[in-house]
Short mmCIF file of C-alpha atoms and ligand atoms in Angstrom, two decimals:
data_model
loop_
_atom_site.label_atom_id
_atom_site.label_comp_id
_atom_site.label_asym_id
_atom_site.label_seq_id
_atom_site.Cartn_x
_atom_site.Cartn_y
_atom_site.Cartn_z
CA MET A 1 0.00 0.00 0.00
CA ASP A 2 1.31 3.44 -0.96
CA PHE A 3 -0.20 6.54 0.64
CA GLU A 4 1.88 8.99 -1.43
CA LEU A 5 0.66 10.85 -4.49
CA SER A 6 2.89 10.44 -7.54
CA LYS A 7 5.14 13.28 -8.71
CA GLU A 8 2.67 13.95 -11.56
CA GLN A 9 -0.28 14.07 -9.16
CA LEU A 10 1.61 16.44 -6.85
CA ASP A 11 2.39 18.66 -9.84
CA ILE A 12 -1.31 18.75 -10.81
CA GLN A 13 -2.26 19.61 -7.23
CA GLN A 14 0.34 22.38 -7.12
CA ALA A 15 -0.71 23.79 -10.50
CA VAL A 16 -4.37 23.97 -9.42
CA ARG A 17 -3.39 25.51 -6.09
CA GLU A 18 -1.45 28.27 -7.84
CA PHE A 19 -4.26 28.79 -10.35
CA VAL A 20 -6.99 29.20 -7.73
CA ASN A 21 -4.81 31.47 -5.59
CA THR A 22 -4.36 33.77 -8.57
CA GLU A 23 -7.83 33.57 -10.09
CA LEU A 24 -10.24 32.99 -7.21
CA THR A 25 -9.12 35.95 -5.12
CA LYS A 26 -11.03 36.96 -2.03
CA ASP A 27 -12.49 40.02 -3.78
CA TYR A 28 -13.54 37.99 -6.81
CA LEU A 29 -15.22 35.34 -4.65
CA LEU A 30 -17.10 38.00 -2.70
CA GLU A 31 -18.19 39.73 -5.88
CA ILE A 32 -19.64 36.58 -7.49
CA GLU A 33 -21.23 35.48 -4.20
CA ARG A 34 -22.95 38.85 -3.73
CA HIS A 35 -24.24 38.98 -7.28
CA HIS A 36 -24.83 35.24 -7.75
CA LYS A 37 -22.60 35.19 -10.83
CA PHE A 38 -21.21 32.17 -12.63
CA PRO A 39 -17.38 32.52 -12.80
CA TRP A 40 -17.26 32.52 -16.60
CA GLU A 41 -13.75 33.95 -17.06
CA VAL A 42 -12.14 31.55 -14.57
CA TRP A 43 -14.09 28.56 -15.95
CA LYS A 44 -12.82 29.34 -19.46
CA LYS A 45 -9.20 29.52 -18.28
CA ALA A 46 -9.61 26.37 -16.20
CA CYS A 47 -10.88 24.54 -19.31
CA GLU A 48 -7.96 25.81 -21.38
CA LEU A 49 -5.52 24.55 -18.74
CA GLY A 50 -7.21 21.15 -18.82
CA PHE A 51 -8.50 21.17 -15.21
CA VAL A 52 -12.23 20.80 -15.90
CA ALA A 53 -12.00 17.78 -18.23
CA ILE A 54 -8.89 16.31 -16.62
CA ASN A 55 -10.50 12.85 -16.52
CA PHE A 56 -11.64 12.82 -20.17
CA PRO A 57 -9.53 11.25 -22.95
CA GLU A 58 -7.03 13.45 -24.78
CA GLU A 59 -8.63 12.63 -28.15
CA TYR A 60 -11.63 14.79 -27.14
CA GLY A 61 -9.51 17.56 -25.60
CA GLY A 62 -9.41 16.16 -22.06
CA GLY A 63 -6.40 15.62 -19.81
CA GLY A 64 -6.29 11.84 -20.12
CA TYR A 65 -6.09 11.35 -16.34
CA GLY A 66 -8.38 9.46 -13.96
CA GLU A 67 -10.75 10.00 -11.07
CA LEU A 68 -8.06 10.54 -8.45
CA GLU A 69 -6.63 13.46 -10.43
CA LYS A 70 -10.17 14.85 -10.83
CA VAL A 71 -10.60 14.57 -7.05
CA LEU A 72 -7.36 16.51 -6.48
CA VAL A 73 -8.57 19.28 -8.81
CA ILE A 74 -12.02 19.54 -7.15
CA GLU A 75 -10.50 19.54 -3.66
CA GLU A 76 -8.21 22.47 -4.42
CA PHE A 77 -10.94 24.50 -6.15
CA CYS A 78 -13.37 24.00 -3.26
CA ARG A 79 -10.72 24.66 -0.61
CA GLN A 80 -10.34 28.14 -2.10
CA GLY A 81 -14.06 28.79 -2.66
CA ALA A 82 -16.73 26.10 -2.83
CA GLY A 83 -19.40 27.98 -4.78
CA ALA A 84 -17.08 29.02 -7.58
CA GLY A 85 -15.12 25.77 -7.32
CA THR A 86 -18.24 23.66 -7.69
CA ALA A 87 -19.59 25.84 -10.51
CA ILE A 88 -16.36 25.30 -12.46
CA THR A 89 -15.72 21.64 -11.69
CA THR A 90 -19.34 20.59 -12.32
CA ALA A 91 -19.57 22.59 -15.54
CA ASN A 92 -19.40 19.32 -17.48
CA PHE A 93 -21.98 17.49 -15.33
CA GLY A 94 -23.63 14.63 -17.23
CA SER A 95 -21.00 14.48 -20.00
CA LYS A 96 -19.38 11.40 -18.46
CA ILE A 97 -22.49 9.43 -19.52
CA ILE A 98 -21.84 10.46 -23.13
CA LEU A 99 -18.25 9.27 -22.75
CA ASN A 100 -19.22 6.01 -21.03
CA ARG A 101 -22.19 5.03 -23.18
CA GLY A 102 -22.47 7.40 -26.16
CA THR A 103 -21.80 6.62 -29.82
CA LYS A 104 -18.57 7.73 -31.52
CA ALA A 105 -20.55 10.45 -33.31
CA GLN A 106 -22.05 11.73 -30.04
CA LYS A 107 -18.64 11.82 -28.36
CA GLU A 108 -17.06 13.65 -31.30
CA LYS A 109 -19.87 16.16 -31.46
CA TYR A 110 -20.29 17.01 -27.77
CA LEU A 111 -17.20 16.22 -25.71
CA PRO A 112 -14.70 18.60 -27.38
CA LEU A 113 -17.12 21.52 -26.82
CA MET A 114 -17.14 20.81 -23.10
CA CYS A 115 -13.42 20.04 -22.81
CA LYS A 116 -12.33 23.21 -24.63
CA GLY A 117 -14.60 25.54 -22.66
CA GLU A 118 -17.13 26.21 -25.39
CA ALA A 119 -20.08 24.68 -23.58
CA THR A 120 -21.28 24.07 -20.05
CA THR A 121 -23.64 21.13 -19.56
CA PHE A 122 -26.25 19.68 -17.21
CA GLY A 123 -27.52 16.29 -16.02
CA ALA A 124 -31.24 16.08 -15.20
CA PHE A 125 -32.50 13.22 -13.02
CA THR A 126 -34.45 14.72 -10.08
CA GLU A 127 -38.14 15.53 -10.57
CA PRO A 128 -40.40 17.72 -8.43
CA ASP A 129 -42.14 14.60 -7.06
CA ARG A 130 -39.19 12.22 -6.92
CA GLY A 131 -35.54 12.70 -6.00
CA SER A 132 -34.16 9.95 -3.77
CA ASP A 133 -36.45 7.36 -5.32
CA LEU A 134 -36.52 7.32 -9.10
CA THR A 135 -37.47 3.66 -9.21
CA THR A 136 -40.88 2.83 -7.83
CA SER A 137 -43.19 4.90 -10.04
CA PRO A 138 -42.80 5.99 -13.67
CA LEU A 139 -40.96 9.29 -14.23
CA THR A 140 -43.10 12.32 -15.05
CA THR A 141 -40.65 13.20 -17.80
CA ASN A 142 -41.49 11.01 -20.74
CA ALA A 143 -40.11 10.67 -24.25
CA VAL A 144 -42.41 9.31 -26.94
CA LYS A 145 -41.03 8.08 -30.26
CA GLN A 146 -42.45 9.90 -33.29
CA GLY A 147 -40.77 8.74 -36.52
CA ASN A 148 -37.04 9.20 -35.94
CA ASP A 149 -37.60 11.76 -33.18
CA TYR A 150 -38.51 11.81 -29.51
CA ILE A 151 -41.12 14.21 -28.15
CA ILE A 152 -40.27 15.02 -24.54
CA ASN A 153 -42.73 16.32 -21.94
CA GLY A 154 -42.38 16.70 -18.19
CA ALA A 155 -40.33 18.50 -15.55
CA LYS A 156 -37.06 18.23 -13.63
CA THR A 157 -35.91 20.27 -10.66
CA PHE A 158 -32.78 21.51 -8.85
CA ILE A 159 -30.82 20.96 -12.07
CA THR A 160 -27.36 22.50 -11.81
CA SER A 161 -26.59 25.09 -14.49
CA ALA A 162 -29.42 24.02 -16.86
CA SER A 163 -30.28 27.65 -17.68
CA ILE A 164 -26.75 28.42 -18.91
CA ALA A 165 -25.90 25.11 -20.61
CA LYS A 166 -25.44 24.42 -24.31
CA PHE A 167 -26.35 20.77 -23.91
CA GLY A 168 -27.27 18.26 -21.26
CA ILE A 169 -28.64 14.81 -20.64
CA VAL A 170 -32.08 13.96 -19.30
CA LEU A 171 -33.44 10.76 -17.76
CA CYS A 172 -36.85 10.02 -19.33
CA GLN A 173 -39.49 7.32 -19.19
CA THR A 174 -39.61 5.70 -22.63
CA ASP A 175 -41.62 2.64 -21.62
CA PRO A 176 -44.41 3.70 -19.24
CA LYS A 177 -45.89 0.22 -18.82
CA VAL A 178 -42.92 -1.93 -17.79
CA THR A 179 -42.52 -3.21 -14.21
CA PRO A 180 -40.48 -2.15 -12.35
CA PRO A 181 -40.70 1.33 -13.94
CA TYR A 182 -36.93 1.95 -13.97
CA LYS A 183 -36.62 -0.71 -16.66
CA GLY A 184 -38.29 1.81 -18.95
CA HIS A 185 -35.82 4.68 -18.41
CA SER A 186 -33.68 6.12 -21.21
CA ILE A 187 -31.10 8.91 -21.33
CA ILE A 188 -31.34 11.47 -24.13
CA ILE A 189 -29.04 14.38 -25.03
CA ILE A 190 -30.74 17.78 -25.23
CA ASP A 191 -29.32 20.69 -27.23
CA CYS A 192 -30.30 24.05 -25.80
CA PRO A 193 -31.77 26.55 -25.99
CA ALA A 194 -34.60 24.91 -27.93
CA PRO A 195 -38.36 25.48 -28.36
CA GLY A 196 -40.09 23.49 -25.61
CA PHE A 197 -37.10 23.66 -23.20
CA GLU A 198 -37.76 26.20 -20.45
CA THR A 199 -35.94 26.96 -17.22
CA SER A 200 -36.31 29.14 -14.15
CA ASP A 201 -33.77 29.55 -11.36
CA TRP A 202 -34.32 28.79 -7.66
CA GLU A 203 -33.02 31.10 -4.94
CA LYS A 204 -31.00 29.04 -2.50
CA MET A 205 -29.04 28.86 0.76
CA GLY A 206 -25.54 28.59 -0.71
CA MET A 207 -23.65 27.50 -3.83
CA ASN A 208 -24.62 30.84 -5.31
CA SER A 209 -22.16 30.83 -8.20
CA PHE A 210 -24.25 28.54 -10.36
CA PRO A 211 -27.97 28.43 -11.05
CA SER A 212 -30.16 25.60 -9.71
CA CYS A 213 -33.02 25.27 -12.14
CA GLN A 214 -36.53 24.07 -12.60
CA VAL A 215 -36.71 22.69 -16.12
CA SER A 216 -39.85 22.03 -18.11
CA PHE A 217 -40.14 20.11 -21.35
CA ASN A 218 -43.15 21.00 -23.48
CA ASP A 219 -43.29 18.94 -26.67
CA LEU A 220 -39.53 19.27 -27.00
CA LYS A 221 -38.51 17.54 -30.24
CA VAL A 222 -35.17 15.73 -30.13
CA SER A 223 -33.60 13.56 -32.84
CA GLY A 224 -33.56 9.81 -32.14
CA GLU A 225 -29.80 10.07 -32.73
CA ASN A 226 -29.55 11.74 -29.32
CA LEU A 227 -30.50 8.57 -27.44
CA ILE A 228 -27.52 7.40 -25.36
CA GLY A 229 -26.82 3.67 -25.57
CA GLU A 230 -29.84 1.40 -25.67
CA GLU A 231 -33.42 2.46 -25.10
CA ASN A 232 -34.70 1.50 -21.61
CA LYS A 233 -31.20 1.02 -20.16
CA GLY A 234 -30.94 4.60 -18.85
CA PHE A 235 -31.35 3.75 -15.18
CA TYR A 236 -28.31 1.46 -15.26
CA TYR A 237 -26.21 4.11 -17.03
CA ALA A 238 -27.33 6.66 -14.43
CA MET A 239 -26.33 4.41 -11.52
CA GLU A 240 -22.90 3.78 -13.06
CA PHE A 241 -22.43 7.56 -13.48
CA LEU A 242 -23.70 8.43 -10.00
CA ASN A 243 -21.08 6.28 -8.27
CA GLU A 244 -18.43 8.48 -9.82
CA VAL A 245 -20.05 11.87 -9.27
CA ARG A 246 -20.72 11.00 -5.66
CA VAL A 247 -16.98 10.76 -5.20
CA ASP A 248 -16.62 14.14 -6.96
CA THR A 249 -19.08 15.70 -4.53
CA ALA A 250 -17.27 14.08 -1.60
CA ALA A 251 -14.00 15.57 -2.90
CA GLY A 252 -15.65 19.00 -2.90
CA ALA A 253 -16.66 18.38 0.71
CA VAL A 254 -13.05 17.54 1.64
CA GLY A 255 -11.95 20.81 0.00
CA ILE A 256 -14.57 22.79 1.94
CA ALA A 257 -13.58 21.17 5.25
CA GLN A 258 -9.89 21.80 4.59
CA GLY A 259 -10.61 25.42 3.60
CA ALA A 260 -12.58 26.00 6.81
CA LEU A 261 -9.88 24.34 8.91
CA ASP A 262 -7.14 26.48 7.28
CA ARG A 263 -8.97 29.66 8.18
CA ALA A 264 -9.77 28.50 11.74
CA VAL A 265 -6.12 27.56 12.41
CA ASP A 266 -4.95 30.89 11.11
CA TYR A 267 -7.44 32.71 13.29
CA ALA A 268 -6.62 30.68 16.42
CA LYS A 269 -2.93 31.54 16.00
CA ASN A 270 -3.57 35.27 15.73
CA ARG A 271 -6.67 36.21 17.71
CA GLU A 272 -6.12 37.26 21.31
CA ALA A 273 -8.69 37.12 24.12
CA PHE A 274 -8.10 37.51 27.87
CA GLY A 275 -4.44 38.21 27.16
CA HIS A 276 -3.66 35.03 25.21
CA LYS A 277 -3.88 33.70 21.67
CA ILE A 278 -7.17 31.77 21.57
CA GLY A 279 -5.33 28.67 20.26
CA THR A 280 -3.80 28.31 23.74
CA TYR A 281 -7.25 27.51 25.16
CA GLN A 282 -7.86 23.78 25.14
CA ALA A 283 -11.53 24.26 24.20
CA ILE A 284 -10.29 25.80 20.93
CA SER A 285 -7.30 23.54 20.29
CA HIS A 286 -9.39 20.38 20.76
CA LYS A 287 -11.92 21.67 18.28
CA LEU A 288 -9.08 22.08 15.78
CA ALA A 289 -7.82 18.56 16.52
CA GLU A 290 -11.27 17.09 15.91
CA MET A 291 -11.70 19.12 12.71
CA ALA A 292 -8.32 17.95 11.39
CA THR A 293 -9.27 14.34 12.17
CA LYS A 294 -12.50 14.67 10.19
CA VAL A 295 -10.69 16.26 7.24
CA GLU A 296 -8.05 13.55 7.16
CA THR A 297 -10.46 10.60 7.50
CA SER A 298 -12.73 12.06 4.80
CA ARG A 299 -9.81 12.51 2.46
CA LEU A 300 -8.60 8.95 2.97
CA VAL A 301 -11.94 7.38 2.13
CA VAL A 302 -12.50 9.71 -0.85
CA TYR A 303 -9.08 8.82 -2.29
CA LYS A 304 -9.80 5.13 -1.73
CA ALA A 305 -13.13 5.43 -3.58
CA ALA A 306 -11.39 7.28 -6.45
CA TRP A 307 -8.65 4.65 -6.55
CA GLY A 308 -11.34 1.96 -6.91
CA ILE A 309 -12.86 3.81 -9.88
CA ASP A 310 -9.46 4.15 -11.54
CA HIS A 311 -8.61 0.47 -11.04
CA ASN A 312 -11.91 -0.96 -12.23
CA LYS A 313 -12.71 -1.97 -8.68
CA ILE A 314 -15.63 0.35 -7.99
CA ASP A 315 -17.08 -0.38 -4.59
CA PRO A 316 -20.48 1.38 -4.29
CA LYS A 317 -20.34 0.89 -0.51
CA ILE A 318 -17.08 2.87 -0.30
CA CYS A 319 -18.49 5.54 -2.66
CA SER A 320 -21.50 5.88 -0.31
CA ILE A 321 -19.28 5.99 2.79
CA ALA A 322 -17.15 8.70 1.15
CA LYS A 323 -20.19 10.73 0.12
CA TRP A 324 -22.09 10.77 3.41
CA TYR A 325 -19.07 10.98 5.68
CA ALA A 326 -17.24 13.74 3.81
CA GLY A 327 -20.47 15.74 3.42
CA ARG A 328 -21.28 15.51 7.14
CA ALA A 329 -17.66 16.27 8.09
CA ALA A 330 -17.68 19.39 5.88
CA VAL A 331 -20.81 20.74 7.59
CA GLU A 332 -19.42 19.99 11.08
CA VAL A 333 -15.96 21.41 10.36
CA ALA A 334 -17.37 24.59 8.80
CA ASP A 335 -19.72 24.96 11.79
CA GLU A 336 -16.80 24.69 14.24
CA ALA A 337 -14.76 27.15 12.16
CA ILE A 338 -17.54 29.71 12.62
CA GLU A 339 -17.52 29.05 16.39
CA ILE A 340 -13.75 29.49 16.58
CA MET A 341 -13.96 32.79 14.72
CA GLY A 342 -16.83 34.02 16.89
CA GLY A 343 -18.77 36.96 15.44
CA HIS A 344 -16.17 37.32 12.71
CA GLY A 345 -17.06 33.81 11.55
CA TYR A 346 -20.65 34.87 10.94
CA MET A 347 -19.66 37.64 8.53
CA LEU A 348 -19.57 37.13 4.77
CA GLU A 349 -16.08 38.65 4.43
CA ASN A 350 -14.50 35.88 6.50
CA ASP A 351 -15.31 32.95 4.22
CA VAL A 352 -16.37 30.36 6.79
CA GLU A 353 -20.09 31.19 6.87
CA ARG A 354 -20.02 30.66 3.08
CA PHE A 355 -18.24 27.34 3.52
CA TYR A 356 -20.97 26.33 5.97
CA ARG A 357 -23.80 27.23 3.59
CA ASP A 358 -22.04 25.59 0.66
CA ALA A 359 -21.14 22.47 2.67
CA LYS A 360 -24.80 21.70 3.36
CA SER A 361 -25.47 21.05 -0.31
CA THR A 362 -22.81 18.30 -0.40
CA GLU A 363 -25.00 16.34 2.03
CA LEU A 364 -28.02 16.58 -0.26
CA VAL A 365 -26.89 16.20 -3.86
CA GLU A 366 -26.40 12.79 -5.47
CA GLY A 367 -28.20 11.09 -2.62
CA THR A 368 -28.84 12.31 0.91
CA LYS A 369 -26.95 10.78 3.81
CA GLU A 370 -30.00 8.68 4.70
CA ILE A 371 -29.98 7.14 1.23
CA HIS A 372 -26.24 6.43 1.47
CA LYS A 373 -26.65 4.87 4.90
CA ASN A 374 -29.40 2.68 3.42
CA ALA A 375 -26.97 1.62 0.68
CA ILE A 376 -24.13 0.89 3.13
CA ALA A 377 -26.43 -1.07 5.44
CA GLY A 378 -27.82 -2.96 2.44
CA ALA A 379 -24.28 -3.99 1.45
CA LEU A 380 -23.59 -5.18 5.02
CA LEU A 381 -26.85 -6.98 5.67
CA GLY A 382 -27.97 -8.20 2.27
CA LYS A 383 -31.67 -8.77 1.73
CA LEU A 384 -33.44 -9.46 5.04
CA SER A 385 -37.00 -10.70 5.29
C1 FAD B 401 -27.54 22.44 -4.84
C2 FAD B 401 -28.21 21.25 -5.47
C3 FAD B 401 -27.83 20.85 -6.75
C4 FAD B 401 -28.47 19.75 -7.35
N1 FAD B 401 -28.12 19.41 -8.63
C5 FAD B 401 -28.83 18.42 -9.27
C6 FAD B 401 -28.57 18.12 -10.64
O1 FAD B 401 -27.71 18.74 -11.29
N2 FAD B 401 -29.28 17.13 -11.23
C7 FAD B 401 -30.24 16.42 -10.55
O2 FAD B 401 -30.85 15.55 -11.15
N3 FAD B 401 -30.52 16.69 -9.25
C8 FAD B 401 -29.83 17.67 -8.60
N4 FAD B 401 -30.12 17.96 -7.27
C9 FAD B 401 -31.16 17.22 -6.59
C10 FAD B 401 -30.65 16.26 -5.51
O3 FAD B 401 -29.95 15.19 -6.07
C11 FAD B 401 -31.89 15.83 -4.70
O4 FAD B 401 -32.29 16.96 -3.95
C12 FAD B 401 -31.61 14.65 -3.80
O5 FAD B 401 -31.42 13.50 -4.55
C13 FAD B 401 -32.74 14.40 -2.79
O6 FAD B 401 -33.97 14.31 -3.46
P1 FAD B 401 -35.24 15.19 -2.94
O7 FAD B 401 -34.74 16.59 -2.80
O8 FAD B 401 -36.37 14.94 -3.85
O9 FAD B 401 -35.53 14.63 -1.50
P2 FAD B 401 -36.56 13.45 -1.12
O10 FAD B 401 -36.26 12.25 -1.92
O11 FAD B 401 -37.94 13.99 -1.17
O12 FAD B 401 -36.15 13.19 0.38
C14 FAD B 401 -36.61 14.01 1.47
C15 FAD B 401 -36.05 13.46 2.78
O13 FAD B 401 -36.50 12.10 2.96
C16 FAD B 401 -35.39 11.24 3.15
N5 FAD B 401 -35.66 9.93 2.55
C17 FAD B 401 -36.21 9.67 1.32
N6 FAD B 401 -36.29 8.34 1.14
C18 FAD B 401 -35.79 7.74 2.24
C19 FAD B 401 -35.59 6.40 2.66
N7 FAD B 401 -35.92 5.36 1.88
N8 FAD B 401 -35.02 6.16 3.86
C20 FAD B 401 -34.66 7.18 4.67
N9 FAD B 401 -34.85 8.48 4.35
C21 FAD B 401 -35.39 8.76 3.15
C22 FAD B 401 -34.23 11.94 2.45
O14 FAD B 401 -32.97 11.51 2.97
C23 FAD B 401 -34.53 13.39 2.79
O15 FAD B 401 -34.05 13.67 4.09
C24 FAD B 401 -29.47 19.04 -6.64
C25 FAD B 401 -29.83 19.43 -5.34
C26 FAD B 401 -29.21 20.52 -4.76
C27 FAD B 401 -29.60 20.92 -3.35
#
């Protein structure tokens, strides 16, 4: 067993660290947070440097690296600023399904746009009436074959960056009669904007540098050539994809927790109260020790999950452990960072209240912690009667 990153991985980590220090400055992060702006200029540069599509093949303009390198990139972006970091590193959300299951023509048409920074994308699974459970009743969003086209109707919600994307993928019901209903799911690529594709943005607690959208499909006509893989296999493709993006989200949570810890340590070394640096008080130093323990344990399990993906040894149980544990740790560490910084911690200028608000979303997206605990317990217990 080797716990060291390779020289190449350390170089990637260092390059991203330098990039975010230069580009995601404190003033810039405050500006986009206050005005809820997508960090377009930094996203474009990050694409050109190969950070966003680091885990896509070079033939499409990607970096040719794996999941662990992607994790390192996400961690560094989110350590600097989670809203902007997540906006940039999820700007290709859904495209991995095109890579995994798309035709050669689909890959050649769509992936270079995303890799080169000419298109942001979205992945639409959640519906207003079903998020955690997409399996037990047919999806509202349905696609009906008409000649060589599909006509899509229905609605999705909370979809990251759908209102600013050039294309995305959507999980639809193509066979409404089959039992169980998930055996009638298909994934279709949507080009946008398009007549019949409408979006509106939610206002939300954190992650304010990208829009979270309600999407409605009203007789949206899409070519049959946009079907990914086989009809009615979409649920399986989605599950394969979700294992990977759960690890991405967990990596973002590690970055948030590390960012909050960095700021709390700095503060504890410099702030004086009752004639001493506050780090000398055991109540503060033990908080820091517990925060560091959570950061380190999260990171270890996230790297292990990423290693499994890169070595064709995906373990969904480990992906679930990484996702729920790192998400919870990020919320707890950011919460403690606010406590350590007292009133200063509550103020927007001091970063940690933003980390706290942003951290909460990592517990919700790609499966809540309850759903991941169900999955972990299911792997331990098997099917009980
Ligand atoms: C910032 C943000 C970005 C997002 N981006 C996207 C995106 O790009 N694409 C996309 O498709 N979706 C996206 N989502 C949606 C997200 O994946 C869902 O919110 C999530 O899957 C939970 O679904 P739900 O909100 O419908 O909650 P529900 O499924 O309604 O769950 C509500 C509560 O019930 C609990 N619960 C449900 N079932 C069980 C059970 N069997 N056992 C125990 N507890 C249970 C849940 O844990 C939760 O606490 C995003 C969400 C957020 C907040």
